């Protein structure tokens, strides 16, 4: 019955993906409030300004904190559905601020010099950029009317958007989903740190992104999500859904919450699941050794202590680290045999698709050819057959591209496992207990106080090669400025394809024995922590026949070279605290030494110039003085010398 209701609801959302078009304004006494909604937010209500209890803080999302500092901007946000406990509603709000003198029709509540309002759309489909382009034009036209009581334009917008979106074939996976999500800008801004953010998302930690204005903040988060295959299309369905533990929580309450439904389907018998995966594949005899190591690894993973709500994050990660240390000796005993079996399977005829290792010394031409060959091999594999998108935003792990201050208490709820949120209010930065990682978007910095998490997010040499490969291709200067960013290589889709290859290789490598060469290429500490997350256990519990078509290992695996040492040194100096201190010390020392040298040069130049000037003009001055003395001696009378008495004058001591 529930499946039938889900199917009917999905069909209805495809016919009318736009739920509401509303206007949110700022009242000088009441604050942000809904001024108009079509259709009404409360079904059957005649009050167009009434806001349902589950969305009572919706106006604070449509008009974000600090919006009064900007003339116009756009914000993206997520809301839990009012009708379905496992669905998310996607909001796109364009706001403007104009002088009150430009209005043709004023109301008594307009007591300030400017008026600020937003035109907001609530949609069932995450078409953020596609809808934003249209709504920006609608917002400008609505303000140009000069009379906010004329709402016929908003009603026409509702019908027009539904008509346009219903004509798109396969709306759930349409290319319009990625409009405005520039992965190029993400790589250019964060550079090597973009890979850290990509891996951080897999660990399901508490992450807060901070920046103002709000549109670059939301675009950064959504662009990061688009690097994970299928995440924007199908991975955000439950990104705003959680069962609150308090009755006064500002989100809807349902009798059957998504957390409870998921709890009724525990992840058990991982060995049997892996056995089903291995038996469905026609692999060579050399790959059977890998299958045995997978079963052994799953048996070890099943013995790990599961995460409970009562345990703290610090204890959780400490337990993982301790468990890894205990199992290190046992895992290392089978590392050599596992590595040899993997190498044998990669060279077998008719075996899985393998990533050829990177040559030790290769030119840029050889590197491009090597990358094209590997991409061609991976492109034959369907990512959907490998279990993507990963179920990250489920069971109380939230994704909120923007979160206003009234929702801060929701993050402290015991049923919220973690989150990835964006904020423009400085209070989110000041409350350090809110975030395991604080991301300053404008400065492209990542801050964390957890040393274990730092070790897990450490980039290996192979990771640095991959990140450097992306940065060099994206930052490469194009000869034609009009075609910059629209070509395949170095473009948005090309970047997503590289991360898709990276994730598939990571998934395949996670199935082999721990602490071997292949897992070290991705950072063994990271893989050990990732295996304890909900999204990995959910992925492991299902059959994914396509993943075994790949060979384990990093796509940029290869022997160490001098270029790797330079890359590591550059990354350390730019991205670590110690490296930044050394860089600042060198710069300060250079300035001091340079200043001292300049001062010495200046003093020497002044001394030399004075010396040479005196030598040149000294003869002329002496001759003139001698001539003047000879002339004046004939006119100046010579005074008689006064004789000094041996006795002092009276009255002089």
XYZ file of C-alpha atoms in Angstrom:
653
model
C 0.000 0.000 0.000
C 2.824 2.358 0.875
C 4.526 1.569 -2.447
C 1.321 2.400 -4.320
C 1.064 5.730 -2.521
C 4.708 6.462 -3.314
C 4.108 5.695 -6.977
C 1.030 7.909 -7.136
C 2.850 10.734 -5.377
C 5.821 10.459 -7.727
C 3.561 10.476 -10.781
C 1.751 13.547 -9.469
C 5.058 15.330 -8.806
C 6.173 14.655 -12.367
C 2.948 16.172 -13.704
C 3.170 19.222 -11.423
C 6.738 19.487 -10.128
C 6.168 23.070 -8.921
C 4.249 23.010 -5.633
C 3.968 26.695 -4.703
C 4.991 30.173 -5.786
C 5.085 32.613 -2.888
C 6.221 36.068 -1.851
C 8.119 36.610 1.388
C 8.605 40.111 2.767
C 10.281 41.738 5.732
C 8.007 43.510 8.226
C 9.659 46.059 10.502
C 7.809 44.649 13.546
C 7.042 41.015 12.668
C 10.207 40.166 10.770
C 10.112 37.807 7.780
C 6.640 36.613 6.824
C 4.751 35.056 3.922
C 2.743 37.735 2.114
C 1.275 35.659 -0.702
C 1.181 32.039 -1.818
C -0.267 30.304 -4.847
C -1.662 27.759 -4.301
C -2.120 28.413 -0.550
C 0.451 26.682 1.653
C -2.374 25.266 3.789
C -4.755 23.297 1.524
C -8.318 24.581 1.656
C -7.357 27.770 3.469
C -8.530 31.145 2.213
C -5.631 32.910 3.929
C -2.859 33.249 1.369
C -0.356 34.287 4.062
C -0.877 31.361 6.443
C 2.203 29.197 6.965
C 1.861 25.543 8.108
C 3.344 24.568 11.462
C 5.910 22.263 9.872
C 7.233 25.175 7.800
C 6.827 27.997 10.294
C 10.417 29.176 9.715
C 10.149 29.023 5.927
C 10.286 32.863 5.609
C 13.709 32.938 7.301
C 15.027 30.592 4.607
C 13.593 32.613 1.724
C 15.097 35.851 3.135
C 18.457 34.702 4.542
C 20.520 36.331 7.269
C 22.463 39.313 5.974
C 20.343 39.711 2.842
C 19.811 43.403 3.665
C 23.476 43.973 2.773
C 22.874 43.121 -0.894
C 20.590 44.493 -3.577
C 19.767 41.050 -4.988
C 20.785 37.435 -4.548
C 19.489 33.852 -4.720
C 19.261 31.165 -2.058
C 18.666 27.398 -2.341
C 17.251 25.451 0.601
C 15.655 22.127 1.529
C 12.454 21.470 3.473
C 10.892 18.205 4.674
C 7.697 17.357 2.848
C 4.431 18.014 4.665
C 2.728 14.986 3.118
C 5.436 12.316 2.929
C 7.940 11.424 5.683
C 10.665 10.414 3.224
C 10.567 13.217 0.683
C 12.341 16.559 0.454
C 11.001 19.787 -1.033
C 13.523 22.008 -2.815
C 13.298 25.787 -2.498
C 14.638 28.437 -4.880
C 14.250 32.021 -3.688
C 15.301 35.190 -5.563
C 15.227 38.339 -3.442
C 15.690 42.017 -4.256
C 15.947 45.294 -2.381
C 14.951 48.619 -3.961
C 14.383 52.179 -2.679
C 10.830 52.800 -1.584
C 10.647 55.838 -3.885
C 10.500 53.530 -6.916
C 7.183 52.012 -5.821
C 3.962 53.225 -7.384
C 1.789 51.793 -4.618
C 2.966 51.966 -1.004
C 1.514 50.356 2.101
C 1.533 51.688 5.693
C 4.068 49.074 6.831
C 6.740 50.494 4.496
C 8.450 52.695 7.056
C 12.036 52.313 5.890
C 13.970 53.774 3.004
C 14.138 50.447 1.172
C 11.760 47.550 0.649
C 12.961 43.949 0.474
C 11.038 40.915 -0.752
C 11.712 37.524 -2.273
C 9.863 35.475 -4.853
C 10.179 31.819 -3.900
C 9.403 28.544 -5.676
C 8.936 25.196 -3.920
C 9.593 22.228 -6.190
C 9.550 18.436 -6.039
C 12.593 18.225 -8.331
C 16.067 19.685 -7.545
C 16.209 21.888 -10.661
C 18.001 24.654 -8.784
C 19.861 26.516 -11.521
C 17.260 25.873 -14.220
C 14.474 27.400 -12.117
C 16.715 30.187 -10.802
C 17.360 31.535 -14.307
C 13.624 31.890 -14.901
C 12.781 33.186 -11.427
C 15.410 35.908 -11.579
C 13.609 37.396 -14.578
C 10.224 36.994 -12.887
C 11.489 38.735 -9.746
C 12.788 41.723 -11.706
C 9.485 42.000 -13.588
C 7.518 41.766 -10.322
C 9.530 44.600 -8.770
C 9.383 46.720 -11.928
C 5.583 46.733 -11.656
C 5.941 48.971 -8.599
C 2.808 47.440 -7.071
C 3.195 44.229 -5.072
C -0.558 43.680 -4.957
C -0.514 42.640 -8.630
C -0.016 38.901 -8.214
C -1.348 37.717 -11.569
C 2.261 37.440 -12.749
C 2.975 34.932 -9.973
C -0.033 32.803 -10.860
C 1.038 32.746 -14.500
C 4.527 31.756 -13.343
C 3.140 28.732 -11.490
C 1.307 27.402 -14.538
C 4.104 28.286 -16.955
C 6.812 26.520 -14.933
C 4.724 23.368 -14.544
C 3.999 23.378 -18.265
C 7.666 23.783 -19.209
C 9.018 21.209 -16.763
C 6.402 18.603 -17.623
C 7.687 18.626 -21.218
C 11.187 17.530 -20.158
C 11.759 13.843 -20.796
C 12.948 11.869 -17.769
C 12.876 14.814 -15.402
C 14.612 12.837 -12.638
C 17.858 12.582 -14.654
C 17.622 15.532 -17.040
C 20.801 17.514 -17.831
C 18.987 20.643 -16.613
C 19.648 19.409 -13.071
C 23.267 20.618 -13.338
C 22.567 24.135 -14.617
C 24.438 26.628 -12.446
C 26.485 23.948 -10.644
C 29.991 24.754 -11.857
C 32.493 22.107 -10.853
C 35.170 24.138 -12.643
C 34.725 26.986 -10.180
C 34.869 24.479 -7.327
C 38.205 23.074 -8.545
C 39.674 26.507 -9.260
C 38.748 27.758 -5.801
C 39.581 24.753 -3.612
C 42.150 23.098 -5.924
C 43.537 19.981 -4.155
C 41.144 20.487 -1.245
C 38.207 19.624 -3.503
C 39.244 15.968 -3.229
C 39.330 16.297 0.570
C 35.758 17.615 0.523
C 34.733 14.780 -1.803
C 36.068 12.164 0.621
C 34.798 14.057 3.667
C 31.229 13.662 2.431
C 31.616 9.871 2.533
C 32.509 9.940 6.241
C 29.139 11.449 7.278
C 30.601 14.010 9.662
C 29.192 17.341 10.860
C 30.290 19.916 8.297
C 29.396 23.621 8.235
C 30.079 25.779 5.178
C 30.236 29.521 5.805
C 30.115 32.435 3.397
C 28.196 35.601 2.605
C 26.527 36.340 0.158
C 24.475 33.205 0.046
C 24.365 32.121 -3.617
C 28.086 31.199 -3.879
C 27.651 29.293 -0.619
C 24.740 27.188 -1.882
C 26.338 26.675 -5.294
C 29.539 25.378 -3.681
C 27.678 22.743 -1.659
C 25.510 21.594 -4.568
C 28.483 21.546 -6.965
C 30.314 19.318 -4.495
C 27.322 16.965 -4.368
C 27.219 16.814 -8.173
C 30.694 15.210 -8.158
C 29.117 12.068 -6.673
C 27.397 10.170 -9.500
C 23.612 10.222 -9.207
C 23.585 12.304 -6.019
C 21.734 15.340 -7.401
C 19.332 13.181 -9.399
C 18.386 10.549 -6.811
C 20.451 11.025 -3.665
C 18.708 13.990 -2.009
C 15.260 12.488 -1.530
C 15.620 12.229 2.272
C 18.214 14.964 2.748
C 15.895 17.070 4.962
C 14.017 14.218 6.663
C 14.516 13.333 10.313
C 12.276 12.327 13.182
C 12.704 15.056 15.830
C 12.912 13.995 19.451
C 11.148 17.143 20.691
C 7.496 17.962 19.953
C 8.186 21.670 19.382
C 10.691 21.060 16.613
C 10.132 23.329 13.554
C 9.697 20.403 11.144
C 6.732 18.099 10.402
C 5.917 15.092 12.583
C 4.822 11.749 11.166
C 3.670 8.592 12.895
C 6.063 6.448 10.858
C 9.317 8.305 10.467
C 12.019 7.390 7.937
C 14.367 6.563 10.811
C 11.929 4.025 12.208
C 11.343 2.410 8.830
C 15.047 2.114 8.218
C 15.585 0.716 11.699
C 13.215 -2.124 10.847
C 15.579 -3.141 8.035
C 18.872 -3.756 9.854
C 22.009 -4.472 7.892
C 22.952 -8.042 8.719
C 24.706 -11.036 7.213
C 27.240 -9.086 5.169
C 29.103 -12.302 4.410
C 26.064 -13.705 2.625
C 25.633 -10.484 0.671
C 29.230 -10.554 -0.498
C 28.912 -14.217 -1.364
C 25.904 -13.442 -3.556
C 27.865 -10.730 -5.337
C 30.832 -12.986 -5.971
C 28.726 -15.922 -7.188
C 26.842 -13.812 -9.724
C 30.075 -12.870 -11.481
C 31.928 -15.107 -13.918
C 35.425 -14.317 -12.729
C 38.705 -16.071 -13.297
C 40.330 -18.424 -10.827
C 42.832 -15.775 -9.825
C 40.002 -13.493 -8.770
C 38.623 -16.150 -6.438
C 41.451 -15.376 -4.051
C 40.191 -11.821 -3.910
C 36.694 -13.118 -3.177
C 38.005 -15.085 -0.200
C 39.751 -12.013 1.145
C 36.489 -10.083 0.713
C 34.635 -12.613 2.832
C 37.328 -12.474 5.517
C 37.227 -8.692 5.476
C 33.436 -8.672 5.785
C 33.659 -11.033 8.756
C 36.011 -8.599 10.459
C 33.736 -5.674 9.592
C 30.725 -7.451 11.088
C 32.547 -7.661 14.417
C 32.986 -3.894 14.647
C 30.948 -2.200 17.334
C 27.979 -0.440 15.783
C 27.478 3.222 16.335
C 24.776 4.135 18.863
C 23.117 7.432 19.596
C 24.427 7.488 23.157
C 28.084 7.374 22.117
C 29.882 10.568 21.239
C 31.644 11.273 17.953
C 35.032 11.376 19.643
C 34.571 7.922 21.179
C 33.298 6.570 17.895
C 36.381 7.567 15.936
C 38.685 6.521 18.772
C 37.115 3.048 18.706
C 37.754 2.769 14.975
C 41.378 3.781 15.393
C 41.866 1.300 18.238
C 40.259 -1.485 16.241
C 42.534 -0.774 13.285
C 45.610 -0.996 15.523
C 44.477 -4.340 16.932
C 43.759 -5.814 13.512
C 46.856 -4.356 11.849
C 49.020 -7.423 12.450
C 46.382 -9.846 11.164
C 45.637 -7.753 8.082
C 49.294 -7.268 7.185
C 49.840 -11.031 7.165
C 47.610 -11.390 4.111
C 48.554 -8.162 2.390
C 51.262 -9.665 0.193
C 49.124 -12.565 -1.007
C 46.172 -10.266 -1.689
C 48.338 -7.863 -3.640
C 49.805 -10.645 -5.759
C 46.365 -12.074 -6.508
C 45.119 -8.649 -7.569
C 48.055 -8.187 -9.908
C 47.458 -11.618 -11.369
C 43.792 -10.872 -11.973
C 44.608 -7.606 -13.698
C 46.797 -9.368 -16.240
C 44.511 -12.328 -16.864
C 42.837 -12.604 -20.238
C 39.136 -11.796 -20.145
C 39.312 -10.619 -16.528
C 38.004 -7.409 -14.998
C 38.808 -4.009 -16.406
C 42.088 -2.788 -14.926
C 43.763 0.555 -14.437
C 47.229 0.393 -15.950
C 49.838 1.848 -13.568
C 51.254 5.283 -14.259
C 54.770 5.106 -15.785
C 57.644 6.385 -13.694
C 58.865 9.008 -16.157
C 56.366 10.140 -18.752
C 55.799 13.231 -20.847
C 52.582 15.227 -20.945
C 51.653 13.520 -24.223
C 52.144 10.059 -22.710
C 50.144 11.090 -19.641
C 47.208 12.229 -21.784
C 47.249 8.989 -23.777
C 47.461 6.933 -20.581
C 44.491 8.783 -19.069
C 42.364 8.355 -22.203
C 42.987 4.605 -22.211
C 41.977 4.238 -18.578
C 38.893 6.418 -19.001
C 37.820 4.396 -22.023
C 38.032 1.236 -19.932
C 36.051 2.663 -17.010
C 33.462 4.280 -19.306
C 32.206 0.821 -20.256
C 30.913 0.292 -16.719
C 27.499 1.616 -15.742
C 27.719 3.475 -12.426
C 24.144 2.468 -11.560
C 25.196 -1.195 -11.670
C 27.874 -0.368 -9.094
C 25.418 0.899 -6.481
C 25.503 4.646 -7.016
C 24.354 7.006 -5.722
C 25.486 6.064 -2.246
C 22.763 6.440 0.375
C 24.498 9.170 2.363
C 21.622 11.502 3.206
C 19.410 9.007 4.999
C 18.663 7.942 8.582
C 19.113 11.404 10.036
C 22.105 12.642 8.032
C 21.000 15.996 6.590
C 21.993 18.122 3.609
C 20.809 21.728 3.880
C 22.464 24.120 1.375
C 21.304 27.013 3.538
C 20.160 27.038 7.159
C 18.845 30.055 9.048
C 19.404 30.781 12.714
C 15.995 29.508 14.000
C 16.898 26.020 12.753
C 20.144 25.830 14.741
C 18.524 23.882 17.585
C 17.566 21.167 15.109
C 21.252 20.332 14.633
C 21.551 19.449 18.336
C 18.717 16.900 18.144
C 19.816 13.423 19.202
C 18.245 11.891 16.091
C 20.460 13.964 13.788
C 23.559 11.842 13.057
C 25.347 14.516 11.095
C 24.878 17.128 8.435
C 26.331 19.218 5.669
C 24.855 22.706 5.986
C 25.543 26.199 4.717
C 25.254 29.317 6.869
C 25.723 33.062 6.523
C 25.286 33.901 10.213
C 28.539 34.250 12.138
C 27.016 32.435 15.138
C 27.399 29.158 13.244
C 31.149 29.798 13.171
C 31.410 30.763 16.811
C 29.712 27.597 18.105
C 32.616 25.220 17.601
C 30.672 22.244 18.958
C 28.388 22.453 15.927
C 30.938 21.260 13.389
C 33.614 18.618 13.066
C 34.850 20.582 10.054
C 34.323 24.286 9.330
C 34.737 25.239 5.669
C 35.415 28.895 4.892
C 34.220 29.052 1.297
C 35.593 32.496 0.495
C 39.109 31.659 1.724
C 38.928 27.971 0.688
C 40.078 26.787 4.123
C 39.091 23.688 6.119
C 39.382 23.754 9.907
C 39.076 20.787 12.259
C 40.192 20.088 15.814
C 40.053 16.296 15.455
C 43.527 14.773 14.862
C 42.005 11.412 13.912
C 39.887 13.051 11.226
C 42.967 14.842 9.901
C 44.725 11.517 9.514
C 41.712 10.051 7.725
C 41.544 12.967 5.274
C 45.268 12.915 4.529
C 45.842 12.827 0.762
C 48.144 10.082 -0.453
C 50.651 10.501 -3.253
C 48.176 8.939 -5.674
C 45.472 11.332 -4.470
C 47.766 14.292 -5.049
C 48.482 13.079 -8.577
C 44.766 12.851 -9.264
C 44.046 16.296 -7.800
C 46.983 17.877 -9.613
C 45.819 16.300 -12.870
C 42.417 17.958 -12.409
C 43.808 21.352 -11.423
C 46.236 21.497 -14.344
C 43.564 20.651 -16.910
C 40.970 23.004 -15.445
C 43.367 25.913 -14.929
C 44.965 25.507 -18.353
C 44.659 28.664 -20.417
C 42.459 28.377 -23.488
C 43.281 30.093 -26.742
C 39.635 30.911 -27.437
C 38.064 32.765 -24.522
C 34.577 32.182 -25.908
C 35.008 28.405 -25.729
C 36.691 28.331 -22.316
C 34.890 25.848 -20.086
C 32.474 24.549 -22.709
C 34.732 21.855 -24.177
C 34.915 18.290 -22.929
C 38.395 18.191 -21.423
C 38.521 20.477 -18.411
C 34.765 21.123 -18.520
C 32.127 20.434 -15.878
C 31.085 17.030 -17.213
C 34.716 16.006 -17.695
C 35.413 16.776 -14.030
C 32.387 14.752 -12.925
C 33.606 11.854 -15.066
C 37.000 11.905 -13.305
C 35.404 11.765 -9.858
C 33.086 9.019 -11.060
C 36.129 6.940 -12.015
C 37.729 7.735 -8.652
C 34.653 6.640 -6.680
C 34.208 3.389 -8.611
C 37.855 2.464 -8.061
C 37.487 3.352 -4.384
C 34.421 1.122 -4.030
C 36.178 -1.787 -5.723
C 39.322 -1.384 -3.631
C 37.316 -1.350 -0.392
C 36.304 -4.970 -1.013
C 39.823 -6.386 -0.734
C 42.001 -7.075 2.285
C 42.719 -4.062 4.481
C 46.182 -2.550 4.969
C 47.475 -3.767 1.634
C 49.121 -1.732 -1.079
C 45.891 -0.949 -2.930
C 44.069 0.358 0.150
C 47.102 2.410 1.166
C 46.806 4.226 -2.145
C 43.474 5.659 -0.948
C 44.612 6.046 2.710
C 43.884 2.975 4.830
C 42.697 5.110 7.754
C 40.074 6.709 5.527
C 38.821 3.382 4.183
C 38.612 1.918 7.697
C 36.515 4.876 8.878
C 34.358 4.817 5.756
C 33.526 1.137 6.239
C 31.901 1.986 9.550
C 29.502 4.534 8.045
C 25.865 3.912 7.259
C 26.194 4.609 3.528
C 28.947 2.010 3.073
C 27.145 -0.680 5.053
C 23.986 0.019 3.060
C 25.956 -0.306 -0.176
C 27.624 -3.522 0.974
C 24.322 -5.159 1.917
C 23.014 -5.095 -1.671
C 24.138 -6.787 -4.863
C 26.177 -4.667 -7.291
C 27.347 -6.949 -10.102
C 29.050 -4.180 -12.055
C 31.645 -3.336 -9.411
C 33.582 -6.578 -9.887
C 34.217 -5.644 -13.509
C 36.933 -3.366 -12.134
C 40.315 -4.248 -10.736
C 41.240 -2.849 -7.307
C 43.671 0.009 -7.048
C 43.994 3.744 -7.471
C 43.569 5.131 -11.008
C 46.810 7.100 -10.553
C 48.900 4.347 -8.984
C 52.555 4.244 -10.012
C 56.140 4.417 -8.850
C 57.372 7.403 -6.876
C 59.153 10.094 -8.859
C 60.787 13.459 -8.279
C 57.602 15.168 -9.478
C 55.698 13.451 -6.638
C 58.157 14.829 -4.093
C 57.706 18.333 -5.481
C 53.940 17.891 -5.429
C 53.973 16.699 -1.816
C 56.194 19.587 -0.734
C 53.980 22.112 -2.486
C 50.832 20.633 -0.946
C 52.391 20.608 2.529
C 53.572 24.201 2.310
C 50.213 25.476 1.058
C 47.660 23.416 2.975
C 49.108 22.529 6.376
C 49.413 24.769 9.404
C 53.128 24.082 9.763
C 53.693 24.749 6.084
C 51.847 28.049 6.262
C 53.921 29.097 9.287
C 57.138 28.265 7.450
C 55.940 30.177 4.388
C 55.050 33.215 6.489
C 58.404 33.033 8.274
C 60.255 32.868 4.964
C 58.264 35.796 3.613
C 58.852 37.839 6.778
C 62.539 36.960 6.799
C 62.801 37.815 3.133
C 61.185 41.176 3.740
C 63.497 41.873 6.688
C 66.617 40.815 4.819
C 65.486 42.654 1.729
C 64.797 45.777 3.776
C 68.201 45.577 5.445
C 69.920 45.145 2.095
C 67.997 48.082 0.653
C 68.931 50.224 3.640
C 72.592 49.224 3.285
C 72.467 49.982 -0.418
C 70.866 53.347 0.300
C 73.451 54.281 2.934
C 76.323 53.240 0.680
C 74.845 55.181 -2.250
C 74.439 58.316 -0.139
C 77.988 58.032 1.193
C 79.415 57.450 -2.270
C 77.436 60.301 -3.814
C 78.521 62.680 -1.062
C 82.113 61.575 -1.464
C 82.162 62.048 -5.222
C 80.343 65.386 -4.949
C 82.897 66.757 -2.498
C 85.766 65.586 -4.682
C 84.378 67.322 -7.746
C 83.321 70.614 -6.125
C 85.989 70.793 -3.422
C 88.685 72.548 -5.581
C 86.347 75.247 -6.783
C 85.206 76.070 -3.289
C 88.752 76.253 -1.930
C 89.929 78.592 -4.718
C 86.960 80.871 -4.195
C 87.584 81.028 -0.485
C 91.252 81.832 -1.032
C 90.429 84.613 -3.498
C 87.844 86.099 -1.168
C 90.303 85.992 1.701
C 92.959 87.821 -0.282
C 90.502 90.569 -1.211
C 89.046 90.974 2.260
C 92.355 91.043 4.097
C 93.162 94.480 2.692
C 89.948 96.016 3.966
C 89.470 94.412 7.365
C 91.537 96.163 10.093
C 93.728 94.012 12.186
C 92.889 94.238 15.907
C 95.623 94.598 18.470
C 96.086 91.532 20.609
C 94.765 91.977 24.158
C 97.055 91.096 27.003
C 95.606 88.925 29.702
C 96.256 89.945 33.295
C 97.461 87.393 35.759
C 95.027 88.746 38.356
C 91.305 88.271 37.834
C 89.038 91.255 37.568
C 87.098 92.289 40.631
C 83.778 90.572 41.003
C 84.709 87.683 38.744
C 85.093 84.318 40.410
